[in-house]
PDB file of C-alpha atoms in Angstrom:
ATOM      1  CA  TYR G   1     102.797  45.276   6.862  1.00  0.00           C
ATOM      2  CA  SER G   2     104.197  43.420   9.842  1.00  0.00           C
ATOM      3  CA  LYS G   3     106.009  46.508  11.228  1.00  0.00           C
ATOM      4  CA  VAL G   4     104.750  50.055  11.455  1.00  0.00           C
ATOM      5  CA  TYR G   5     106.327  53.233  12.801  1.00  0.00           C
ATOM      6  CA  MET G   6     104.318  55.563  15.022  1.00  0.00           C
ATOM      7  CA  SER G   7     105.865  59.049  14.797  1.00  0.00           C
ATOM      8  CA  GLY G   8     104.303  60.216  18.076  1.00  0.00           C
ATOM      9  CA  TYR G   9     101.566  59.457  20.568  1.00  0.00           C
ATOM     10  CA  TYR G  10      99.406  62.548  20.034  1.00  0.00           C
ATOM     11  CA  SER G  11     101.465  64.365  17.387  1.00  0.00           C
ATOM     12  CA  ASP G  12     104.642  63.895  15.343  1.00  0.00           C
ATOM     13  CA  GLY G  13     107.803  64.039  17.420  1.00  0.00           C
ATOM     14  CA  ASP G  14     106.137  64.272  20.846  1.00  0.00           C
ATOM     15  CA  GLY G  15     108.360  61.474  22.193  1.00  0.00           C
ATOM     16  CA  GLY G  16     105.634  58.849  22.314  1.00  0.00           C
ATOM     17  CA  GLY G  17     106.408  57.123  19.044  1.00  0.00           C
ATOM     18  CA  GLY G  18     108.340  54.056  18.068  1.00  0.00           C
ATOM     19  CA  PHE G  19     108.236  50.835  16.095  1.00  0.00           C
ATOM     20  CA  LEU G  20     105.259  48.513  16.480  1.00  0.00           C
ATOM     21  CA  THR G  21     104.578  44.988  15.259  1.00  0.00           C
ATOM     22  CA  VAL G  22     101.204  43.891  13.888  1.00  0.00           C
ATOM     23  CA  ASP G  23     100.212  40.621  15.595  1.00  0.00           C
ATOM     24  CA  LEU G  24      97.340  39.028  13.676  1.00  0.00           C
ATOM     25  CA  SER G  25      97.473  35.841  15.768  1.00  0.00           C
ATOM     26  CA  ASP G  26      96.776  37.570  19.107  1.00  0.00           C
ATOM     27  CA  THR G  27      93.120  38.090  19.951  1.00  0.00           C
ATOM     28  CA  ALA G  28      93.382  38.388  23.732  1.00  0.00           C
ATOM     29  CA  THR G  29      95.960  41.005  24.781  1.00  0.00           C
ATOM     30  CA  THR G  30      94.277  44.137  26.113  1.00  0.00           C
ATOM     31  CA  ASP G  31      95.043  47.661  24.974  1.00  0.00           C
ATOM     32  CA  ASP G  32      97.172  49.277  27.682  1.00  0.00           C
ATOM     33  CA  GLY G  33      97.840  52.488  25.789  1.00  0.00           C
ATOM     34  CA  GLY G  34     101.572  51.908  25.477  1.00  0.00           C
ATOM     35  CA  SER G  35     102.819  48.390  24.835  1.00  0.00           C
ATOM     36  CA  CYS G  36      99.724  47.159  22.976  1.00  0.00           C
ATOM     37  CA  PHE G  37      97.103  49.026  20.983  1.00  0.00           C
ATOM     38  CA  VAL G  38      93.949  47.361  19.682  1.00  0.00           C
ATOM     39  CA  VAL G  39      92.862  48.915  16.390  1.00  0.00           C
ATOM     40  CA  ASN G  40      89.728  47.440  14.780  1.00  0.00           C
ATOM     41  CA  GLY G  41      90.341  44.199  16.677  1.00  0.00           C
ATOM     42  CA  ILE G  42      93.984  43.914  15.549  1.00  0.00           C
ATOM     43  CA  ARG G  43      96.785  44.008  18.150  1.00  0.00           C
ATOM     44  CA  VAL G  44      99.658  46.355  17.344  1.00  0.00           C
ATOM     45  CA  LYS G  45     102.473  45.889  19.852  1.00  0.00           C
ATOM     46  CA  ALA G  46     105.438  48.050  20.752  1.00  0.00           C
ATOM     47  CA  ASP G  47     108.869  46.482  20.573  1.00  0.00           C
ATOM     48  CA  LEU G  48     109.324  46.623  24.339  1.00  0.00           C
ATOM     49  CA  LYS G  49     110.780  43.962  26.598  1.00  0.00           C
ATOM     50  CA  GLN G  50     111.924  43.203  30.120  1.00  0.00           C
ATOM     51  CA  ASN G  51     114.579  45.573  31.528  1.00  0.00           C
ATOM     52  CA  ASP G  52     113.913  48.248  28.891  1.00  0.00           C
ATOM     53  CA  THR G  53     113.841  51.919  29.830  1.00  0.00           C
ATOM     54  CA  VAL G  54     110.521  53.309  28.650  1.00  0.00           C
ATOM     55  CA  SER G  55     109.307  56.917  28.787  1.00  0.00           C
ATOM     56  CA  ILE G  56     105.936  57.716  30.308  1.00  0.00           C
ATOM     57  CA  VAL G  57     105.262  59.638  27.078  1.00  0.00           C
ATOM     58  CA  ARG G  58     105.270  56.254  25.297  1.00  0.00           C
ATOM     59  CA  PHE G  59     102.150  55.473  27.359  1.00  0.00           C
ATOM     60  CA  GLY G  60     100.484  58.803  26.569  1.00  0.00           C
ATOM     61  CA  ALA G  61     101.437  60.947  29.586  1.00  0.00           C
ATOM     62  CA  THR G  62     101.271  64.700  28.933  1.00  0.00           C
ATOM     63  CA  LYS G  63     102.338  67.687  31.025  1.00  0.00           C
ATOM     64  CA  GLY G  64      99.167  69.710  30.664  1.00  0.00           C
ATOM     65  CA  ASP G  65      98.802  73.406  31.397  1.00  0.00           C
ATOM     66  CA  GLY G  66     101.074  73.640  34.449  1.00  0.00           C
ATOM     67  CA  ILE G  67      98.144  73.982  36.851  1.00  0.00           C
ATOM     68  CA  ALA G  68      96.316  70.657  36.923  1.00  0.00           C
ATOM     69  CA  GLU G  69      96.460  67.147  35.540  1.00  0.00           C
ATOM     70  CA  PRO G  70      95.528  67.170  31.843  1.00  0.00           C
ATOM     71  CA  SER G  71      92.408  65.442  30.558  1.00  0.00           C
ATOM     72  CA  THR G  72      94.609  62.653  29.146  1.00  0.00           C
ATOM     73  CA  GLY G  73      95.106  61.494  32.748  1.00  0.00           C
ATOM     74  CA  THR G  74      98.816  61.760  33.529  1.00  0.00           C
ATOM     75  CA  ALA G  75      98.582  59.605  36.653  1.00  0.00           C
ATOM     76  CA  ALA G  76      96.671  56.888  34.780  1.00  0.00           C
ATOM     77  CA  ARG G  77      99.200  56.951  31.917  1.00  0.00           C
ATOM     78  CA  ILE G  78     102.162  56.754  34.342  1.00  0.00           C
ATOM     79  CA  GLN G  79     100.394  53.928  36.183  1.00  0.00           C
ATOM     80  CA  ALA G  80      99.919  52.079  32.878  1.00  0.00           C
ATOM     81  CA  ALA G  81     103.678  52.291  32.291  1.00  0.00           C
ATOM     82  CA  LEU G  82     104.403  51.061  35.836  1.00  0.00           C
ATOM     83  CA  ASP G  83     101.929  48.192  35.420  1.00  0.00           C
ATOM     84  CA  TRP G  84     103.491  47.227  32.076  1.00  0.00           C
ATOM     85  CA  GLY G  85     106.920  47.123  33.780  1.00  0.00           C
ATOM     86  CA  ASN G  86     105.458  44.813  36.393  1.00  0.00           C
ATOM     87  CA  SER G  87     103.886  42.564  33.721  1.00  0.00           C
ATOM     88  CA  VAL G  88     107.293  41.960  32.085  1.00  0.00           C
ATOM     89  CA  LEU G  89     108.934  41.430  35.508  1.00  0.00           C
ATOM     90  CA  GLY G  90     111.122  44.498  35.438  1.00  0.00           C
ATOM     91  CA  ALA G  91     111.727  47.777  33.637  1.00  0.00           C
ATOM     92  CA  THR G  92     112.799  51.365  34.202  1.00  0.00           C
ATOM     93  CA  ILE G  93     110.081  53.948  33.688  1.00  0.00           C
ATOM     94  CA  PHE G  94     111.604  57.268  32.618  1.00  0.00           C
ATOM     95  CA  ILE G  95     109.996  60.581  33.541  1.00  0.00           C
ATOM     96  CA  PRO G  96     111.263  63.303  31.176  1.00  0.00           C
ATOM     97  CA  GLU G  97     112.088  66.861  32.157  1.00  0.00           C
ATOM     98  CA  GLY G  98     109.111  68.954  33.206  1.00  0.00           C
ATOM     99  CA  GLU G  99     106.244  69.051  35.681  1.00  0.00           C
ATOM    100  CA  TRP G 100     103.899  66.065  35.518  1.00  0.00           C
ATOM    101  CA  TYR G 101     100.698  66.744  37.469  1.00  0.00           C
ATOM    102  CA  CYS G 102      99.046  63.781  39.193  1.00  0.00           C
ATOM    103  CA  GLU G 103      95.657  63.676  40.878  1.00  0.00           C
ATOM    104  CA  ASN G 104      95.889  60.026  41.936  1.00  0.00           C
ATOM    105  CA  THR G 105      98.335  57.838  43.791  1.00  0.00           C
ATOM    106  CA  LEU G 106     100.996  56.010  41.764  1.00  0.00           C
ATOM    107  CA  HIS G 107     101.417  52.378  42.849  1.00  0.00           C
ATOM    108  CA  LEU G 108     104.989  51.102  42.516  1.00  0.00           C
ATOM    109  CA  HIS G 109     105.887  47.466  41.913  1.00  0.00           C
ATOM    110  CA  PRO G 110     108.993  45.404  42.712  1.00  0.00           C
ATOM    111  CA  ARG G 111     111.593  45.394  39.899  1.00  0.00           C
ATOM    112  CA  VAL G 112     110.038  48.512  38.333  1.00  0.00           C
ATOM    113  CA  ASN G 113     112.213  51.594  38.753  1.00  0.00           C
ATOM    114  CA  LEU G 114     111.399  55.272  38.259  1.00  0.00           C
ATOM    115  CA  LYS G 115     114.090  57.455  36.733  1.00  0.00           C
ATOM    116  CA  GLY G 116     114.134  61.167  35.957  1.00  0.00           C
ATOM    117  CA  THR G 117     116.600  63.704  34.596  1.00  0.00           C
ATOM    118  CA  GLY G 118     117.898  64.683  38.027  1.00  0.00           C
ATOM    119  CA  MET G 119     117.178  67.322  40.632  1.00  0.00           C
ATOM    120  CA  ASN G 120     118.955  70.540  39.758  1.00  0.00           C
ATOM    121  CA  PHE G 121     118.187  73.999  41.090  1.00  0.00           C
ATOM    122  CA  VAL G 122     119.048  77.333  39.542  1.00  0.00           C
ATOM    123  CA  ASP G 123     121.087  78.483  42.548  1.00  0.00           C
ATOM    124  CA  GLY G 124     122.305  74.992  43.546  1.00  0.00           C
ATOM    125  CA  THR G 125     120.246  74.884  46.752  1.00  0.00           C
ATOM    126  CA  TYR G 126     117.056  73.135  47.752  1.00  0.00           C
ATOM    127  CA  PRO G 127     114.209  75.651  48.225  1.00  0.00           C
ATOM    128  CA  LEU G 128     112.387  74.423  51.330  1.00  0.00           C
ATOM    129  CA  ILE G 129     109.996  77.348  51.148  1.00  0.00           C
ATOM    130  CA  SER G 130     109.912  79.293  47.921  1.00  0.00           C
ATOM    131  CA  THR G 131     107.347  81.511  46.305  1.00  0.00           C
ATOM    132  CA  ASP G 132     109.122  81.623  42.955  1.00  0.00           C
ATOM    133  CA  LEU G 133     109.603  77.850  42.782  1.00  0.00           C
ATOM    134  CA  GLU G 134     113.153  77.877  41.451  1.00  0.00           C
ATOM    135  CA  TYR G 135     113.027  74.150  40.670  1.00  0.00           C
ATOM    136  CA  ARG G 136     110.587  74.868  37.854  1.00  0.00           C
ATOM    137  CA  LYS G 137     113.255  76.898  36.054  1.00  0.00           C
ATOM    138  CA  SER G 138     115.689  73.977  35.905  1.00  0.00           C
ATOM    139  CA  ALA G 139     115.940  70.744  33.964  1.00  0.00           C
ATOM    140  CA  ASN G 140     114.130  68.551  36.473  1.00  0.00           C
ATOM    141  CA  SER G 141     111.731  65.644  36.283  1.00  0.00           C
ATOM    142  CA  THR G 142     109.038  66.714  38.731  1.00  0.00           C
ATOM    143  CA  LEU G 143     105.957  64.805  39.869  1.00  0.00           C
ATOM    144  CA  VAL G 144     103.470  67.349  41.247  1.00  0.00           C
ATOM    145  CA  LEU G 145     100.577  66.270  43.443  1.00  0.00           C
ATOM    146  CA  LYS G 146      97.456  68.312  42.808  1.00  0.00           C
ATOM    147  CA  SER G 147      96.952  70.866  45.549  1.00  0.00           C
ATOM    148  CA  GLY G 148      94.282  69.668  47.940  1.00  0.00           C
ATOM    149  CA  ALA G 149      94.408  66.081  46.666  1.00  0.00           C
ATOM    150  CA  ASN G 150      94.314  64.210  49.933  1.00  0.00           C
ATOM    151  CA  VAL G 151      96.057  61.109  48.612  1.00  0.00           C
ATOM    152  CA  PRO G 152      99.678  59.977  48.790  1.00  0.00           C
ATOM    153  CA  LEU G 153     101.638  60.586  45.595  1.00  0.00           C
ATOM    154  CA  ILE G 154     103.491  57.273  45.817  1.00  0.00           C
ATOM    155  CA  ASP G 155     102.281  53.964  47.242  1.00  0.00           C
ATOM    156  CA  LEU G 156     104.891  51.242  47.649  1.00  0.00           C
ATOM    157  CA  ASP G 157     104.052  47.596  47.105  1.00  0.00           C
ATOM    158  CA  PRO G 158     106.875  46.125  49.201  1.00  0.00           C
ATOM    159  CA  THR G 159     106.157  42.540  48.165  1.00  0.00           C
ATOM    160  CA  GLY G 160     109.425  40.865  47.299  1.00  0.00           C
ATOM    161  CA  GLY G 161     111.665  43.892  47.473  1.00  0.00           C
ATOM    162  CA  SER G 162     113.055  47.007  48.994  1.00  0.00           C
ATOM    163  CA  LEU G 163     112.937  50.688  48.095  1.00  0.00           C
ATOM    164  CA  ARG G 164     116.012  52.769  47.262  1.00  0.00           C
ATOM    165  CA  ILE G 165     115.885  56.491  46.643  1.00  0.00           C
ATOM    166  CA  THR G 166     119.104  57.749  45.104  1.00  0.00           C
ATOM    167  CA  ASN G 167     120.746  60.389  42.930  1.00  0.00           C
ATOM    168  CA  ALA G 168     123.385  57.940  41.759  1.00  0.00           C
ATOM    169  CA  PRO G 169     122.984  55.027  39.332  1.00  0.00           C
ATOM    170  CA  ALA G 170     121.701  52.054  41.268  1.00  0.00           C
ATOM    171  CA  LYS G 171     120.594  48.509  40.611  1.00  0.00           C
ATOM    172  CA  THR G 172     118.286  46.652  42.946  1.00  0.00           C
ATOM    173  CA  GLN G 173     117.548  43.190  41.648  1.00  0.00           C
ATOM    174  CA  TYR G 174     114.158  42.687  43.290  1.00  0.00           C
ATOM    175  CA  GLY G 175     113.461  46.140  44.630  1.00  0.00           C
ATOM    176  CA  ILE G 176     112.426  49.558  43.474  1.00  0.00           C
ATOM    177  CA  THR G 177     114.792  52.426  42.722  1.00  0.00           C
ATOM    178  CA  ILE G 178     113.661  56.025  42.435  1.00  0.00           C
ATOM    179  CA  GLU G 179     116.388  58.140  40.884  1.00  0.00           C
ATOM    180  CA  GLY G 180     116.571  61.796  39.881  1.00  0.00           C
ATOM    181  CA  ILE G 181     112.925  62.786  40.449  1.00  0.00           C
ATOM    182  CA  LEU G 182     111.705  65.788  42.409  1.00  0.00           C
ATOM    183  CA  PHE G 183     108.419  65.275  44.261  1.00  0.00           C
ATOM    184  CA  HIS G 184     106.301  68.344  44.959  1.00  0.00           C
ATOM    185  CA  GLY G 185     102.973  68.467  46.755  1.00  0.00           C
ATOM    186  CA  ASN G 186     101.039  70.430  49.282  1.00  0.00           C
ATOM    187  CA  TRP G 187     101.988  70.246  52.959  1.00  0.00           C
ATOM    188  CA  GLU G 188      98.822  68.294  53.785  1.00  0.00           C
ATOM    189  CA  ASN G 189     100.066  65.194  51.942  1.00  0.00           C
TER     190      ASN G 189
END
């Protein structure tokens, strides 16, 4: 077969599936866990291209138990998606609804945008200090820095671009746009 369909990354319907092409002529492309998989020496590549919007789930990111980063390495999987976007000179990396725990810094690249579902709160306000964490009850894309992790959650590579943080659709030709993502970490970071 020259085309195969992957029904999920870890299990059927988990959002990490899609069509892949078997490339018997390629012997060099490395397995990045999302755009190219190497199975018994054969490259199986996702039908992804420049300027696509690609979910972090496509690269194997999982939410975990709601307390800490899962053993699958959410930060590493998100970073793989960001790096893939950089390798094709531009893409939008989509972070689905939910809390995505990260124990390491995410390094952003020019022309690679992060997009989430939005920042909505149950009562319509922003909880500056909240013990019940109302944002968790809403349909938000949330990146959560592990408590006590003394690293920045986001590191900007400003080479060749600017950074825009917005709640409205935005296009920045050579910059980075972060749209509709809630960032949550401890006060030390």
